[in-house]
Coordinates of C-alpha atoms (C1' of nucleotides) in Angstrom, one line a residue:
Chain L
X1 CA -16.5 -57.5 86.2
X2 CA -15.8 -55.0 88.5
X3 CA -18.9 -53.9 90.6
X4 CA -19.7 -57.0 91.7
X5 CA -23.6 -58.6 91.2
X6 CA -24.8 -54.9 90.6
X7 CA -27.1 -53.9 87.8
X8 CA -25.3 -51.0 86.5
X9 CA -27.1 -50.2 83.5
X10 CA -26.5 -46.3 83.6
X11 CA -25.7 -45.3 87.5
X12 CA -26.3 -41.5 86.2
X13 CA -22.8 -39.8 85.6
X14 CA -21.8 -37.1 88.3
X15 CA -22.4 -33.2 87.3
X16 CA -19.1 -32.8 86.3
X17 CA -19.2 -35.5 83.9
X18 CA -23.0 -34.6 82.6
X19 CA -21.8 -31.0 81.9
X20 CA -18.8 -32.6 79.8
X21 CA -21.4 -33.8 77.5
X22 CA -23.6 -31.1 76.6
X23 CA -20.4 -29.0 76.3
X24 CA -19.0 -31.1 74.1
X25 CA -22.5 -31.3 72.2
X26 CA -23.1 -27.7 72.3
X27 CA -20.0 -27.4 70.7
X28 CA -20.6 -30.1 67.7
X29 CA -24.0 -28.9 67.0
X30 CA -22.5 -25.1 67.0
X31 CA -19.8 -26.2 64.3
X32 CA -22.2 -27.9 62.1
X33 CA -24.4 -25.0 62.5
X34 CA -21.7 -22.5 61.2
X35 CA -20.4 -24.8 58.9
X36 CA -23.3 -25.3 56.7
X37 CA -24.7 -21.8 57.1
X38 CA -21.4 -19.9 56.8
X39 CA -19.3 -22.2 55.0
X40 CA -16.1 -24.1 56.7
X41 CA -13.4 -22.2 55.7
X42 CA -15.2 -18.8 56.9
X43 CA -15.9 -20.1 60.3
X44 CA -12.9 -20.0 62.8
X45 CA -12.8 -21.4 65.9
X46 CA -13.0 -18.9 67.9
X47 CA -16.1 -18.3 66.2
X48 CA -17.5 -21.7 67.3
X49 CA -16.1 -21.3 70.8
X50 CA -17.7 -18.0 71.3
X51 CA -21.0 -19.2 70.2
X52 CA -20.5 -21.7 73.3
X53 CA -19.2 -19.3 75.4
X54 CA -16.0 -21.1 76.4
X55 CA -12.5 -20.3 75.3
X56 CA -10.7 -21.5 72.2
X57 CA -8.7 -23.7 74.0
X58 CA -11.5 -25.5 75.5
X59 CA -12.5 -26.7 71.7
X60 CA -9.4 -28.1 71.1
X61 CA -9.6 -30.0 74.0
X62 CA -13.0 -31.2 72.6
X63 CA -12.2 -31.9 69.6
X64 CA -8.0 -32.2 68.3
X65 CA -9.2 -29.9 65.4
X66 CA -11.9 -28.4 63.3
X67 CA -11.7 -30.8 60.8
X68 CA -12.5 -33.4 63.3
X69 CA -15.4 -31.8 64.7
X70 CA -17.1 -31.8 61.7
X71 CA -16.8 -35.5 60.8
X72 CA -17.8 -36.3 64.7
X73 CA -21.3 -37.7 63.2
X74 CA -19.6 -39.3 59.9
X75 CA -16.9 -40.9 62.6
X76 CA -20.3 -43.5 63.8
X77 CA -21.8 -43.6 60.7
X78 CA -18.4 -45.8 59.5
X79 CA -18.2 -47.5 62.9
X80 CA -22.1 -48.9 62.4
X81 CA -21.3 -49.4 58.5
X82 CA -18.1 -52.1 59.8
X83 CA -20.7 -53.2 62.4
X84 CA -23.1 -54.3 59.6
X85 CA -20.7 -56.2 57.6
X86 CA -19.6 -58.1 60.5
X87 CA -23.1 -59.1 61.6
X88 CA -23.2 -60.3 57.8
X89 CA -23.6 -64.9 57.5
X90 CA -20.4 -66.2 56.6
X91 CA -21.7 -67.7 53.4
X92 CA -22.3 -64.6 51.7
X93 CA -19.7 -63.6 49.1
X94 CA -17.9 -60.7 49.7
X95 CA -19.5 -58.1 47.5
X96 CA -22.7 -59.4 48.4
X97 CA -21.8 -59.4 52.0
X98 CA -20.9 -55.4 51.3
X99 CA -23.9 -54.7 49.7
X100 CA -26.3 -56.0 52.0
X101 CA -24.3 -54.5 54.9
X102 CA -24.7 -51.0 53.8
X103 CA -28.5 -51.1 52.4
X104 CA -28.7 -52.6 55.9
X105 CA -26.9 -49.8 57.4
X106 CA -29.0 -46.8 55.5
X107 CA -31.7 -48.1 57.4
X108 CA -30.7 -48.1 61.0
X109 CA -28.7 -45.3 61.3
X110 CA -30.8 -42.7 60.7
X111 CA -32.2 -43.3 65.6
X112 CA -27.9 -43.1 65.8
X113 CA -27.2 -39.8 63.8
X114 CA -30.4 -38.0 65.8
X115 CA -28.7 -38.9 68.6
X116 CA -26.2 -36.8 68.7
X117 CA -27.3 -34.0 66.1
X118 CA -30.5 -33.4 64.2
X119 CA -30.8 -35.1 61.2
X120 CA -31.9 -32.4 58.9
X121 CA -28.2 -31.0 60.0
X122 CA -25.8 -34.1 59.3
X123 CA -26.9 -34.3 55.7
X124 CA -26.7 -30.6 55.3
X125 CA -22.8 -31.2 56.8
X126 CA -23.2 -34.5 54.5
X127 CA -23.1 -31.8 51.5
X128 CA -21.0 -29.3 52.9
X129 CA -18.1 -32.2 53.1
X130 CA -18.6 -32.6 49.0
X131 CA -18.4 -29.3 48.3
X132 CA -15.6 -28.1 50.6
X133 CA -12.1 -28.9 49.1
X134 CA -10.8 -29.5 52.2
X135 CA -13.2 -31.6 53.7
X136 CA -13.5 -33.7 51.1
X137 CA -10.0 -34.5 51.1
X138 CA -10.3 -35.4 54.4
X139 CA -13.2 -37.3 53.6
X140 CA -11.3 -39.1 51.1
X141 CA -9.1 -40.3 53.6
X142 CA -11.2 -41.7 56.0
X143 CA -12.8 -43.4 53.7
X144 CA -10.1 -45.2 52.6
X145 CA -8.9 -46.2 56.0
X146 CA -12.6 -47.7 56.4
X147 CA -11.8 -49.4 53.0
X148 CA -8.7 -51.0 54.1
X149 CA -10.2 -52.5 57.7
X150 CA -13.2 -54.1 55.5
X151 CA -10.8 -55.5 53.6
X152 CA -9.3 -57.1 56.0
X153 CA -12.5 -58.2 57.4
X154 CA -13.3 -59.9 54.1
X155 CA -9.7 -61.3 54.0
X156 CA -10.5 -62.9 57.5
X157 CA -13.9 -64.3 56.1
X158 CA -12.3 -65.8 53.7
X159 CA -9.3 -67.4 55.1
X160 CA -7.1 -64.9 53.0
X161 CA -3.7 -63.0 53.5
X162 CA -4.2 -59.7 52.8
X163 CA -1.2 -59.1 52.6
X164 CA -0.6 -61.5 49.6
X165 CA -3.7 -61.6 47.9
X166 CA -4.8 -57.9 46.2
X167 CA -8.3 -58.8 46.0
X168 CA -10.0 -57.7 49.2
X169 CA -8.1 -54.2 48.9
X170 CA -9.3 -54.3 45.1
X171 CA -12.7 -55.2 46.0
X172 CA -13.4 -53.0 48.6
X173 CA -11.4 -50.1 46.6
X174 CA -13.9 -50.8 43.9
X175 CA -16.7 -50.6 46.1
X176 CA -15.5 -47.5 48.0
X177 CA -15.5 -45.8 44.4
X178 CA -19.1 -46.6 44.3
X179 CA -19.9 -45.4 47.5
X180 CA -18.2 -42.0 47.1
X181 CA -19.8 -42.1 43.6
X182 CA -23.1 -42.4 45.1
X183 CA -22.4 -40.1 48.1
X184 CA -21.8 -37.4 45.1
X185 CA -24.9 -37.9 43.2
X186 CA -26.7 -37.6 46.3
X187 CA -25.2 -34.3 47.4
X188 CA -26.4 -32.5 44.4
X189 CA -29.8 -34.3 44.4
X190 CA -32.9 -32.9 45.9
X191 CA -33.7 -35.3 47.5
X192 CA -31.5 -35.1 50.8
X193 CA -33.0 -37.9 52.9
X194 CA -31.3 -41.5 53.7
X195 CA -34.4 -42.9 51.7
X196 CA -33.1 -41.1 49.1
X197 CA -28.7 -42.4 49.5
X198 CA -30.4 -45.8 50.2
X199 CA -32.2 -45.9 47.2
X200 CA -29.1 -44.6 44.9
X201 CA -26.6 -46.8 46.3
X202 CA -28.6 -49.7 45.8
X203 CA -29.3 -48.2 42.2
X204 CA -25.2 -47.2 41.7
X205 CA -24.8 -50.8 42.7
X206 CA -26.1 -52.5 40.0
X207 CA -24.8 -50.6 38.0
X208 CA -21.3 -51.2 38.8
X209 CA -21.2 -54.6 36.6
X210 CA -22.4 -52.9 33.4
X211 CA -20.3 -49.9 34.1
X212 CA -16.9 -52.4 33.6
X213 CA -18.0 -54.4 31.3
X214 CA -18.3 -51.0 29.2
X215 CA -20.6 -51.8 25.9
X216 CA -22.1 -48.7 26.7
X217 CA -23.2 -48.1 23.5
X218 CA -25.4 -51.2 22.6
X219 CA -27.3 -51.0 26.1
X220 CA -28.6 -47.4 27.7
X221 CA -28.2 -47.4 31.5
X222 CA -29.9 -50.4 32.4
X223 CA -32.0 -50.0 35.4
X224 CA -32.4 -46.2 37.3
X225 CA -30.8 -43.3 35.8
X226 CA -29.4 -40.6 38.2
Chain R
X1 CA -0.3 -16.2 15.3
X2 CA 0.9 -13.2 16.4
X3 CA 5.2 -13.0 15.3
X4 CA 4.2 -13.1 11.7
X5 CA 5.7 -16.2 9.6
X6 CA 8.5 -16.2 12.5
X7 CA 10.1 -19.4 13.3
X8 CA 9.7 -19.0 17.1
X9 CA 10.9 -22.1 18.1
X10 CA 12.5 -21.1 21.3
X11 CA 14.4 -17.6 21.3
X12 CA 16.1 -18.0 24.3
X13 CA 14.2 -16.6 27.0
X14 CA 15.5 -13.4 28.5
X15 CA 17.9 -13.9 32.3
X16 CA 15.0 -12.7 34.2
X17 CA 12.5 -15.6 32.9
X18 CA 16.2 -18.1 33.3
X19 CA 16.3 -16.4 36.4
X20 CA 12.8 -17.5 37.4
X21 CA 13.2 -20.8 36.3
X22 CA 16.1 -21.2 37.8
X23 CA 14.3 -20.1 41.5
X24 CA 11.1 -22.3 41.0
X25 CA 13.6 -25.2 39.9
X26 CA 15.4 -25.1 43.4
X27 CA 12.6 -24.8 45.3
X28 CA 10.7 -27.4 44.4
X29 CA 14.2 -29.5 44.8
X30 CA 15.4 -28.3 47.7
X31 CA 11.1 -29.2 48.9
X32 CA 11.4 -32.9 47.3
X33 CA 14.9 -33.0 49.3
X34 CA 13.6 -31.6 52.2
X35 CA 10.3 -33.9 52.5
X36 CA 11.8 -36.7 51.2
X37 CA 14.4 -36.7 54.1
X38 CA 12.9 -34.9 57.3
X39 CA 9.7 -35.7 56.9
X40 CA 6.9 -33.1 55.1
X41 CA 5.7 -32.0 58.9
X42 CA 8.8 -31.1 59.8
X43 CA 9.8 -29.2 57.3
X44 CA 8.8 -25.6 57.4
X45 CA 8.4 -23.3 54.7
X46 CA 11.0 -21.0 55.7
X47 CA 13.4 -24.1 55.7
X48 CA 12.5 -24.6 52.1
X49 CA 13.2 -20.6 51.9
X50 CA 16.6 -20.8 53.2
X51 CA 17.7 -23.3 51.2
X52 CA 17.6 -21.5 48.1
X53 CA 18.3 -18.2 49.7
X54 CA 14.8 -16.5 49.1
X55 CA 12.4 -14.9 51.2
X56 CA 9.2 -17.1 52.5
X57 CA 7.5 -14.3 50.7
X58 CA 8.9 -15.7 47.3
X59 CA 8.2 -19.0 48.3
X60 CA 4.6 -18.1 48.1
X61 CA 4.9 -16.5 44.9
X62 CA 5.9 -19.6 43.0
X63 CA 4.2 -22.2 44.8
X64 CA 0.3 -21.6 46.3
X65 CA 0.9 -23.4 49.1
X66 CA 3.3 -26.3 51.0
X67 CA 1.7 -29.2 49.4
X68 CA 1.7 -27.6 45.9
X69 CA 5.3 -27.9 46.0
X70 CA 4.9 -31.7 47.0
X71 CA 2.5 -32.2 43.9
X72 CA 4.2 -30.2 41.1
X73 CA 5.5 -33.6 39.3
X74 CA 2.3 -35.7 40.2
X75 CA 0.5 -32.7 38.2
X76 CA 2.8 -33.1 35.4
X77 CA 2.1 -37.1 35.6
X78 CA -1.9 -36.9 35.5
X79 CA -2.0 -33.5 32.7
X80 CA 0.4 -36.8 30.5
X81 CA -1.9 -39.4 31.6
X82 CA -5.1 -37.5 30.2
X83 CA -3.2 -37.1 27.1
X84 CA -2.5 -40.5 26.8
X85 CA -6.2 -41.2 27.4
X86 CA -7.0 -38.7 24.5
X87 CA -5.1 -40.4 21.9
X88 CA -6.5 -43.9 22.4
X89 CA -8.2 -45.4 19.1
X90 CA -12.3 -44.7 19.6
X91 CA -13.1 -48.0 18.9
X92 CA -11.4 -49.2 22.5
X93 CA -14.1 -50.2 25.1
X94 CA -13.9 -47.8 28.4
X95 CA -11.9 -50.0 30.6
X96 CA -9.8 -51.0 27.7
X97 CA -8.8 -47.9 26.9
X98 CA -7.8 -46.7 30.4
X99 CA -6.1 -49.9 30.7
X100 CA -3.6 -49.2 27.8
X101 CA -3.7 -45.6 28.6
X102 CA -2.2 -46.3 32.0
X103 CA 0.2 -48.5 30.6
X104 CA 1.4 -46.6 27.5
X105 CA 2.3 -43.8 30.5
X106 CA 4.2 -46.0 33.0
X107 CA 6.3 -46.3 29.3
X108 CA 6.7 -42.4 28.6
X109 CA 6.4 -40.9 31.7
X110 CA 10.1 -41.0 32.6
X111 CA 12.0 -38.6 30.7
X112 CA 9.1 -35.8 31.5
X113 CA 9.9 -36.3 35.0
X114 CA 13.5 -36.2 34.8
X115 CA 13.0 -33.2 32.8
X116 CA 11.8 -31.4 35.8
X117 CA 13.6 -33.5 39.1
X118 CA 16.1 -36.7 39.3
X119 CA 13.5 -40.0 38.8
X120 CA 14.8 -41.1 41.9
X121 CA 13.8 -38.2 44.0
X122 CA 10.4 -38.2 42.7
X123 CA 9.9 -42.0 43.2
X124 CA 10.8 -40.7 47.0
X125 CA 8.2 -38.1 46.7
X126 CA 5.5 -40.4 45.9
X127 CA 6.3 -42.9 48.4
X128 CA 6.5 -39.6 51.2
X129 CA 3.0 -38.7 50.0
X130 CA 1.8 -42.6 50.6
X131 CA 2.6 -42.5 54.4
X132 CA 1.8 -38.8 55.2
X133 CA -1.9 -38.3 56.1
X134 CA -1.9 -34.9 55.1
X135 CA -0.4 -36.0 52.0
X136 CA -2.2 -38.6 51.4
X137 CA -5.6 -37.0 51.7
X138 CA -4.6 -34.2 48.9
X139 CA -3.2 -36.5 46.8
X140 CA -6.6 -38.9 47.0
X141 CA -8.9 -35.6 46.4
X142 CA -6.4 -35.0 43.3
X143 CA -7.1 -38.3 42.0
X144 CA -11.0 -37.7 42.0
X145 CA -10.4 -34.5 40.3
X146 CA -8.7 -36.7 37.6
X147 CA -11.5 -39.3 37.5
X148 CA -14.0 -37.1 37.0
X149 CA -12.3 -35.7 33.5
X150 CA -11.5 -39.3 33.0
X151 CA -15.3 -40.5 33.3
X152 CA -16.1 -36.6 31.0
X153 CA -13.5 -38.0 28.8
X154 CA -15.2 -41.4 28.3
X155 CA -18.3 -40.3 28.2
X156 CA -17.6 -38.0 25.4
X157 CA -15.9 -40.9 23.1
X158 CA -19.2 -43.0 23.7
X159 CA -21.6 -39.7 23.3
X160 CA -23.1 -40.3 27.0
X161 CA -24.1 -37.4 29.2
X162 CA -21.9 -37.7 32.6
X163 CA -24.8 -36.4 34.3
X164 CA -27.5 -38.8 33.4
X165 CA -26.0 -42.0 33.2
X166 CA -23.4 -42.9 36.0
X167 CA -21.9 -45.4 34.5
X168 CA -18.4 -43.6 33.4
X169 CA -18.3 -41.8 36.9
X170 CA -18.5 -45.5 37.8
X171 CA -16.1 -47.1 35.9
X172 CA -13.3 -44.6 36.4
X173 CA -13.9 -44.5 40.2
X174 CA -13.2 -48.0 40.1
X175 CA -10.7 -47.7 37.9
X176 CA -8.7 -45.0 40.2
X177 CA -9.1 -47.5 43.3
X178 CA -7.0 -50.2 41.1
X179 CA -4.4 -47.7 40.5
X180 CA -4.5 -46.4 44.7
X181 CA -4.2 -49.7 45.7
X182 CA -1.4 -50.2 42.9
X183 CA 0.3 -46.8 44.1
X184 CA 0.4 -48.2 47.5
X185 CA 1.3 -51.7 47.3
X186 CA 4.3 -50.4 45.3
X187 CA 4.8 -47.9 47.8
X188 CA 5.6 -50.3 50.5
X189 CA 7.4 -52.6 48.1
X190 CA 11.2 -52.6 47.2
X191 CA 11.7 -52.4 43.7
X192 CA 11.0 -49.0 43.6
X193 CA 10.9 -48.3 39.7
X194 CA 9.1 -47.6 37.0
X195 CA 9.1 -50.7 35.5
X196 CA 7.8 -52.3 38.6
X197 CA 4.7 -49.9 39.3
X198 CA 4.1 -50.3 35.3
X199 CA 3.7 -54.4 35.7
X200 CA 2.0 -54.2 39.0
X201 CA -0.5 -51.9 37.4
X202 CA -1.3 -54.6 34.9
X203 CA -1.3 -57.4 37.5
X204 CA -4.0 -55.5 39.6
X205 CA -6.0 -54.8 36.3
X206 CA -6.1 -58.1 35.3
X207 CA -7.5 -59.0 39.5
X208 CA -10.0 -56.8 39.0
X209 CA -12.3 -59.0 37.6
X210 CA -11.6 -62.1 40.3
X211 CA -11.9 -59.3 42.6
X212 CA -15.1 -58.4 42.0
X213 CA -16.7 -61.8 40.8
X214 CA -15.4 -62.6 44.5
X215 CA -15.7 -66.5 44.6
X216 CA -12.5 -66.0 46.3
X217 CA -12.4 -69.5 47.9
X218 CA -12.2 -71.5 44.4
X219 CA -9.5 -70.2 43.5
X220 CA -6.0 -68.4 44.7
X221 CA -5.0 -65.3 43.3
X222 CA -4.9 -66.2 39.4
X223 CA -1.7 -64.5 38.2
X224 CA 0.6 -62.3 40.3
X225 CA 0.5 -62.2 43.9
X226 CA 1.8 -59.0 45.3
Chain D
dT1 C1' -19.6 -27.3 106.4
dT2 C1' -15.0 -27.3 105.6
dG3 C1' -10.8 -28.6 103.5
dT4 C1' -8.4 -31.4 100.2
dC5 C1' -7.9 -33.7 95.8
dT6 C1' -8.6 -33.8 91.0
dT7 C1' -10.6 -32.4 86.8
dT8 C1' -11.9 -28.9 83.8
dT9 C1' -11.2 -24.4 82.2
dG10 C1' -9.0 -19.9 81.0
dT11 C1' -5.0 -17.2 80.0
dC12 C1' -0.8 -16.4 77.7
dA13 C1' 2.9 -16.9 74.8
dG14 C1' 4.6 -19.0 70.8
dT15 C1' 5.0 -21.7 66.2
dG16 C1' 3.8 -22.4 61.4
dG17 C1' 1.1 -21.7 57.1
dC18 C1' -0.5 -18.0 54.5
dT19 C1' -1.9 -13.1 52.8
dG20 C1' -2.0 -8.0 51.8
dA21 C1' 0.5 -3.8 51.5
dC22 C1' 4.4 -1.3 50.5
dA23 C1' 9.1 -0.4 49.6
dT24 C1' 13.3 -2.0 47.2
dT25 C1' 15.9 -4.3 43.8
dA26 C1' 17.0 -5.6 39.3
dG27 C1' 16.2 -7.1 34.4
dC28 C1' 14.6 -4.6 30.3
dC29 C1' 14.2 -1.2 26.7
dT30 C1' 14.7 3.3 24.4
Chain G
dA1 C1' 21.6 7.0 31.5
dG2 C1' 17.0 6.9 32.9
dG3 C1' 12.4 5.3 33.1
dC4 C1' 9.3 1.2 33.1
dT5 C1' 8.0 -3.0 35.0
dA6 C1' 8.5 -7.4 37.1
dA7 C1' 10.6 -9.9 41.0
dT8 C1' 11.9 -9.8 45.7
dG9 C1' 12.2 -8.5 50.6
dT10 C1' 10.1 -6.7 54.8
dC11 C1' 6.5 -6.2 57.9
dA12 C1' 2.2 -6.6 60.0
dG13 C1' -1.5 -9.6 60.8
dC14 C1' -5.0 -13.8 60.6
dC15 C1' -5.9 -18.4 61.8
dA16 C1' -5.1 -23.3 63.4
dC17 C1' -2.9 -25.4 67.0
dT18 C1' 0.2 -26.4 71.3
dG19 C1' 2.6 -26.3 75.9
dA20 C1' 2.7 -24.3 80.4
dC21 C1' 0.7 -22.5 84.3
dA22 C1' -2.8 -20.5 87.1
dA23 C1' -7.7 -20.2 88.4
dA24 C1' -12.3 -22.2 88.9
dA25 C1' -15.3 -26.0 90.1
dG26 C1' -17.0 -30.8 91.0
dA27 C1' -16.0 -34.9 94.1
dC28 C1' -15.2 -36.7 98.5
dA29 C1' -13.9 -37.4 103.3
dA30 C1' -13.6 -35.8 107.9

DNA sequence: TTGTCTTTTGTCAGTGGCTGACATTAGCCT
DNA sequence: AGGCTAATGTCAGCCACTGACAAAAGACAA
């Protein structure tokens, strides 16, 4: 509501403001870069600023750390996921409102990722954040805070006080298990492609309900393997 | 084996090792204190240091890093939890196992923690790690660490291969988001003992089910609220 | 075009966690 | 007492990160 009657779809930003963006995109793709190639810990930031050619300073006015540049990607990829759920029909139960809305989201994120960095490179970083101690802590983290807003967002489907009633947090605790589970499995597959995490978490889902009921011994793993 | 037919129960260790006992003792204190009261953040190793009357240098030599010290107990806590796992009765189903496990922990685990600090000051501790990010993403990648020798564990007692069938790594990942949301609804909580983080455990347990069944609207939360 | 305003950038100095190297202290043992 | 070894202190240095200030470099109006 402020220009008025105009059709401002995308009035071209000014130079200033267009040179703002590659820097700060030269910048992610040169972290990832280094940090799947060299390893996290063994690439400084000065490192990543050089490789941009602007000072160290200008990175941490980019980014408020190195750990946040290289969950920049991962940052959307949690944003679309609470997106899903949200577009998910109010009748659907809530775990079946969860599953649907991830399945959902492995299948339209892959246009978001390539729009910032290649995709080949986001599920190399994908693995590098499993395997570094450090960014998998963070990881941890993050994922947990995403936990706690979709249970409230379940809570608020369902006319429930989160506050009172441990269930959302439980379920979507549960669920988060799964997912980082999944997330694991698929780090150390071969097959690094979102067809590939799609498939698997659809798989790990399924298997969540045999997994607590735990008579492992009269039933083999019903339904895909690993 | 090696002092022959020896009763070596405990011959008094000589001053230096009392002496090093002595320094690691107050230095993890004087951290607990420190955290506990002005904040991890803002307390500095050389705070810590000068507390005890040591050098940084020695700081470093007992503990790896800062958030060691803030984890010493919690290490003790999980090494007795496994323990407890391990002596479960093979005939227990997964979930029922862990269950009692837990339980049977929340009843010994006080004495080994005042062996090492006050109860009190760890119960502060583990609220401190709850609301510190940092915290809070080491103590989270800790916990998967557990889970995975939890799921090995399991596996083992029902002579499944981790690595083929995921339903243990399921189970205990679930499993560890009951007891985060337990550790952090009791963090926020007032009765801050052991009893009390002992029966909320089993009141989030027993949700887990509800939780997951998620037909939330029938029915309120059967059994304890929070 | 020029001059002004504002945003972006670089430079510099400093803090805090952490490490390696080396000298010093202090328990230990004959 | 004197030598051996383990614990400690000191020092120099790396890296992530921050505040402060000065130096470019777009944006915009006259």
């Amino acid at each position: 509501m402020e220009t008025v009657g105009a059709a401002e779809a995308a009035p071209r930003p000014g130079l200033r403001e267009r040179k703002k963006q590659r820097t700060r995109d030269a910048l992610l793709r040169a972290a990832l870069e280094l940090f799947t190639t060299r390893g996290y810990e063994q690439t400084t930031v000065d490192d990543i600023a050089e490789a941009v050619d602007v000072s160290q300073r200008t990175f941490f006015r980019y980014f408020p750390g190195k750990e946040e540049a290289a969950f920049a990607v991962q940052d959307m990829v949690e944003e679309q996921f609470l997106e899903s759920l949200r577009a998910r029909p109010p009748h659907e139960a809530p775990l079946e409102a969860l599953r649907r809305a991830v399945l959902d989201n492995w299948d339209r994120i892959g246009e978001a990722i390539m729009s910032l960095v290649p995709l080949e490179l986001h599920l190399r970083m994908f693995r590098a954040i499993e395997s570094t101690p450090a960014l998998l802590a963070a990881h941890l983290r993050r994922s947990v805070e995403t936990e706690e807003q979709l249970a409230r967002l379940l809570a608020a489907r369902e006319g429930l006080d989160v506050d009172t009633d441990p269930r959302p947090r439980l379920l979507t605790a549960a669920f988060g298990g799964v997912m980082r589970v999944t997330g694991r499995q698929w780090s150390t597959s071969e097959d690094l492609s979102l067809e590939g995490i799609r498939a698997l978490t659809a798989a790990y889902l399924d298997q969540m309900g045999p997994a607590l009921t735990g008579n492992w011994r009269a039933t083999g793993p019903s339904g895909s393997g690993g």
